[in-house]
């Protein structure tokens, strides 16, 4: 059983930065491509970023390109999401997940999710 635990969320002013972390336990992180999604109140869960098992390939939501960077450290069993120039519309719960199927941008490709970490951006 893979367990994912996100951290690093919090309250930040617009224009600020946060780095989210996702620690994976239960199985070797390097086995899985990983992704980050977010869900704002009253909205569907949406794709944020994805990374291949070795970090060689990354994908980003078009609306977030240039402001976010996904990375991973398999030795530390951790996936990161660096977010810069944050906007109030980035307010959401951010989730990491382990990917099982081929489409990195579809939530249905992911089979194991963390509990999420809240990011709140004030204007």
PDB file of C-alpha atoms in Angstrom:
ATOM      1  CA  UNK A   1       0.000   0.000   0.000  1.00  0.00           C
ATOM      2  CA  UNK A   2       1.426   3.352  -1.061  1.00  0.00           C
ATOM      3  CA  UNK A   3       0.901   6.257   1.309  1.00  0.00           C
ATOM      4  CA  UNK A   4       1.310   9.868   0.224  1.00  0.00           C
ATOM      5  CA  UNK A   5       1.533  12.785   2.635  1.00  0.00           C
ATOM      6  CA  UNK A   6       1.529  16.372   1.379  1.00  0.00           C
ATOM      7  CA  UNK A   7       2.849  19.363   3.294  1.00  0.00           C
ATOM      8  CA  UNK A   8       4.001  22.901   2.740  1.00  0.00           C
ATOM      9  CA  UNK A   9       0.692  24.623   2.197  1.00  0.00           C
ATOM     10  CA  UNK A  10      -0.357  27.717   4.063  1.00  0.00           C
ATOM     11  CA  UNK A  11      -1.466  31.309   3.806  1.00  0.00           C
ATOM     12  CA  UNK A  12       0.565  33.546   1.515  1.00  0.00           C
ATOM     13  CA  UNK A  13       0.061  36.960  -0.016  1.00  0.00           C
ATOM     14  CA  UNK A  14      -0.404  37.384  -3.728  1.00  0.00           C
ATOM     15  CA  UNK A  15       2.947  37.370  -5.459  1.00  0.00           C
ATOM     16  CA  UNK A  16       4.478  35.081  -2.879  1.00  0.00           C
ATOM     17  CA  UNK A  17       5.871  31.571  -3.201  1.00  0.00           C
ATOM     18  CA  UNK A  18       5.362  28.180  -1.652  1.00  0.00           C
ATOM     19  CA  UNK A  19       7.024  24.825  -2.046  1.00  0.00           C
ATOM     20  CA  UNK A  20       4.808  21.827  -1.520  1.00  0.00           C
ATOM     21  CA  UNK A  21       6.229  18.432  -0.661  1.00  0.00           C
ATOM     22  CA  UNK A  22       4.777  14.963  -1.050  1.00  0.00           C
ATOM     23  CA  UNK A  23       6.455  12.153   0.831  1.00  0.00           C
ATOM     24  CA  UNK A  24       5.780   8.654  -0.426  1.00  0.00           C
ATOM     25  CA  UNK A  25       6.018   5.580   1.761  1.00  0.00           C
ATOM     26  CA  UNK A  26       5.113   1.958   1.428  1.00  0.00           C
ATOM     27  CA  UNK A  27       6.809   1.430  -1.911  1.00  0.00           C
ATOM     28  CA  UNK A  28       9.813   2.801  -3.736  1.00  0.00           C
ATOM     29  CA  UNK A  29       8.958   6.226  -5.139  1.00  0.00           C
ATOM     30  CA  UNK A  30      10.992   5.635  -8.275  1.00  0.00           C
ATOM     31  CA  UNK A  31       8.454   3.041  -9.367  1.00  0.00           C
ATOM     32  CA  UNK A  32       5.826   5.699 -10.066  1.00  0.00           C
ATOM     33  CA  UNK A  33       5.300   8.703 -12.241  1.00  0.00           C
ATOM     34  CA  UNK A  34       3.650  11.307 -10.045  1.00  0.00           C
ATOM     35  CA  UNK A  35       1.322  14.239 -10.351  1.00  0.00           C
ATOM     36  CA  UNK A  36      -0.122  17.237  -8.552  1.00  0.00           C
ATOM     37  CA  UNK A  37      -3.736  18.285  -8.771  1.00  0.00           C
ATOM     38  CA  UNK A  38      -5.767  20.940  -7.016  1.00  0.00           C
ATOM     39  CA  UNK A  39      -9.370  21.454  -6.066  1.00  0.00           C
ATOM     40  CA  UNK A  40     -10.944  24.765  -5.170  1.00  0.00           C
ATOM     41  CA  UNK A  41     -14.260  24.991  -3.316  1.00  0.00           C
ATOM     42  CA  UNK A  42     -17.149  24.213  -5.609  1.00  0.00           C
ATOM     43  CA  UNK A  43     -14.881  23.228  -8.481  1.00  0.00           C
ATOM     44  CA  UNK A  44     -13.670  19.978  -9.949  1.00  0.00           C
ATOM     45  CA  UNK A  45     -10.219  18.632  -9.280  1.00  0.00           C
ATOM     46  CA  UNK A  46      -7.844  19.959 -11.928  1.00  0.00           C
ATOM     47  CA  UNK A  47      -4.429  18.941 -13.196  1.00  0.00           C
ATOM     48  CA  UNK A  48      -1.453  21.028 -12.088  1.00  0.00           C
ATOM     49  CA  UNK A  49       1.742  19.166 -12.985  1.00  0.00           C
ATOM     50  CA  UNK A  50       3.167  15.712 -13.612  1.00  0.00           C
ATOM     51  CA  UNK A  51       6.602  14.151 -13.633  1.00  0.00           C
ATOM     52  CA  UNK A  52       7.949  10.875 -14.976  1.00  0.00           C
ATOM     53  CA  UNK A  53       9.492   8.254 -12.724  1.00  0.00           C
ATOM     54  CA  UNK A  54      13.026   9.568 -13.236  1.00  0.00           C
ATOM     55  CA  UNK A  55      12.169  13.253 -13.581  1.00  0.00           C
ATOM     56  CA  UNK A  56      13.087  13.313 -17.248  1.00  0.00           C
ATOM     57  CA  UNK A  57       9.660  14.388 -18.452  1.00  0.00           C
ATOM     58  CA  UNK A  58       7.373  16.998 -16.957  1.00  0.00           C
ATOM     59  CA  UNK A  59       3.934  18.318 -17.895  1.00  0.00           C
ATOM     60  CA  UNK A  60       2.212  21.458 -16.699  1.00  0.00           C
ATOM     61  CA  UNK A  61      -1.238  22.938 -16.879  1.00  0.00           C
ATOM     62  CA  UNK A  62      -1.187  25.654 -19.524  1.00  0.00           C
ATOM     63  CA  UNK A  63      -2.606  28.193 -17.095  1.00  0.00           C
ATOM     64  CA  UNK A  64       0.248  27.634 -14.654  1.00  0.00           C
ATOM     65  CA  UNK A  65       3.256  27.310 -16.949  1.00  0.00           C
ATOM     66  CA  UNK A  66       6.051  29.643 -16.021  1.00  0.00           C
ATOM     67  CA  UNK A  67       4.946  29.897 -12.395  1.00  0.00           C
ATOM     68  CA  UNK A  68       5.343  26.320 -11.197  1.00  0.00           C
ATOM     69  CA  UNK A  69       8.026  23.649 -11.244  1.00  0.00           C
ATOM     70  CA  UNK A  70       7.600  19.990 -10.376  1.00  0.00           C
ATOM     71  CA  UNK A  71      10.603  17.962  -9.284  1.00  0.00           C
ATOM     72  CA  UNK A  72      11.405  14.797  -7.416  1.00  0.00           C
ATOM     73  CA  UNK A  73      14.100  13.312  -5.260  1.00  0.00           C
ATOM     74  CA  UNK A  74      13.708   9.550  -5.365  1.00  0.00           C
ATOM     75  CA  UNK A  75      16.382   9.062  -2.732  1.00  0.00           C
ATOM     76  CA  UNK A  76      14.204  11.069  -0.342  1.00  0.00           C
ATOM     77  CA  UNK A  77      10.960   9.559  -1.626  1.00  0.00           C
ATOM     78  CA  UNK A  78       9.674  13.083  -2.140  1.00  0.00           C
ATOM     79  CA  UNK A  79       8.001  14.989  -4.938  1.00  0.00           C
ATOM     80  CA  UNK A  80       7.973  18.789  -4.874  1.00  0.00           C
ATOM     81  CA  UNK A  81       5.869  21.536  -6.366  1.00  0.00           C
ATOM     82  CA  UNK A  82       7.452  24.980  -6.384  1.00  0.00           C
ATOM     83  CA  UNK A  83       4.877  27.706  -6.922  1.00  0.00           C
ATOM     84  CA  UNK A  84       5.840  31.320  -7.576  1.00  0.00           C
ATOM     85  CA  UNK A  85       3.935  34.529  -8.245  1.00  0.00           C
ATOM     86  CA  UNK A  86       0.909  33.081  -6.516  1.00  0.00           C
ATOM     87  CA  UNK A  87      -2.521  34.530  -7.246  1.00  0.00           C
ATOM     88  CA  UNK A  88      -5.753  34.434  -5.240  1.00  0.00           C
ATOM     89  CA  UNK A  89      -7.178  32.064  -7.864  1.00  0.00           C
ATOM     90  CA  UNK A  90      -4.494  29.542  -6.909  1.00  0.00           C
ATOM     91  CA  UNK A  91      -6.301  29.033  -3.610  1.00  0.00           C
ATOM     92  CA  UNK A  92      -7.197  25.357  -3.377  1.00  0.00           C
ATOM     93  CA  UNK A  93      -6.368  22.074  -1.736  1.00  0.00           C
ATOM     94  CA  UNK A  94      -3.375  20.590  -3.507  1.00  0.00           C
ATOM     95  CA  UNK A  95      -3.048  16.837  -3.844  1.00  0.00           C
ATOM     96  CA  UNK A  96      -0.256  14.594  -5.003  1.00  0.00           C
ATOM     97  CA  UNK A  97      -0.914  11.210  -6.530  1.00  0.00           C
ATOM     98  CA  UNK A  98       0.824   8.188  -7.987  1.00  0.00           C
ATOM     99  CA  UNK A  99       0.072   7.515 -11.645  1.00  0.00           C
ATOM    100  CA  UNK A 100      -0.885   4.111 -12.970  1.00  0.00           C
ATOM    101  CA  UNK A 101      -2.191   4.834 -16.485  1.00  0.00           C
ATOM    102  CA  UNK A 102      -0.879   6.706 -19.458  1.00  0.00           C
ATOM    103  CA  UNK A 103      -2.546  10.145 -19.463  1.00  0.00           C
ATOM    104  CA  UNK A 104      -0.655  12.339 -16.982  1.00  0.00           C
ATOM    105  CA  UNK A 105      -3.280  15.101 -17.104  1.00  0.00           C
ATOM    106  CA  UNK A 106      -6.270  12.944 -16.230  1.00  0.00           C
ATOM    107  CA  UNK A 107      -7.162  12.339 -12.607  1.00  0.00           C
ATOM    108  CA  UNK A 108      -8.445   8.926 -13.663  1.00  0.00           C
ATOM    109  CA  UNK A 109      -4.866   7.887 -14.429  1.00  0.00           C
ATOM    110  CA  UNK A 110      -3.938   8.158 -10.772  1.00  0.00           C
ATOM    111  CA  UNK A 111      -4.772   5.457  -8.313  1.00  0.00           C
ATOM    112  CA  UNK A 112      -3.363   6.658  -5.009  1.00  0.00           C
ATOM    113  CA  UNK A 113      -3.916  10.089  -3.502  1.00  0.00           C
ATOM    114  CA  UNK A 114      -2.688  12.006  -0.497  1.00  0.00           C
ATOM    115  CA  UNK A 115      -4.960  13.862   1.893  1.00  0.00           C
ATOM    116  CA  UNK A 116      -4.090  17.241   0.427  1.00  0.00           C
ATOM    117  CA  UNK A 117      -2.566  20.461   1.711  1.00  0.00           C
ATOM    118  CA  UNK A 118      -4.424  23.775   1.759  1.00  0.00           C
ATOM    119  CA  UNK A 119      -2.978  26.731  -0.108  1.00  0.00           C
ATOM    120  CA  UNK A 120      -4.621  30.093   0.486  1.00  0.00           C
ATOM    121  CA  UNK A 121      -3.491  33.178  -1.386  1.00  0.00           C
ATOM    122  CA  UNK A 122      -4.688  36.528  -0.094  1.00  0.00           C
ATOM    123  CA  UNK A 123      -5.045  39.577  -2.300  1.00  0.00           C
TER     124      UNK A 123
END
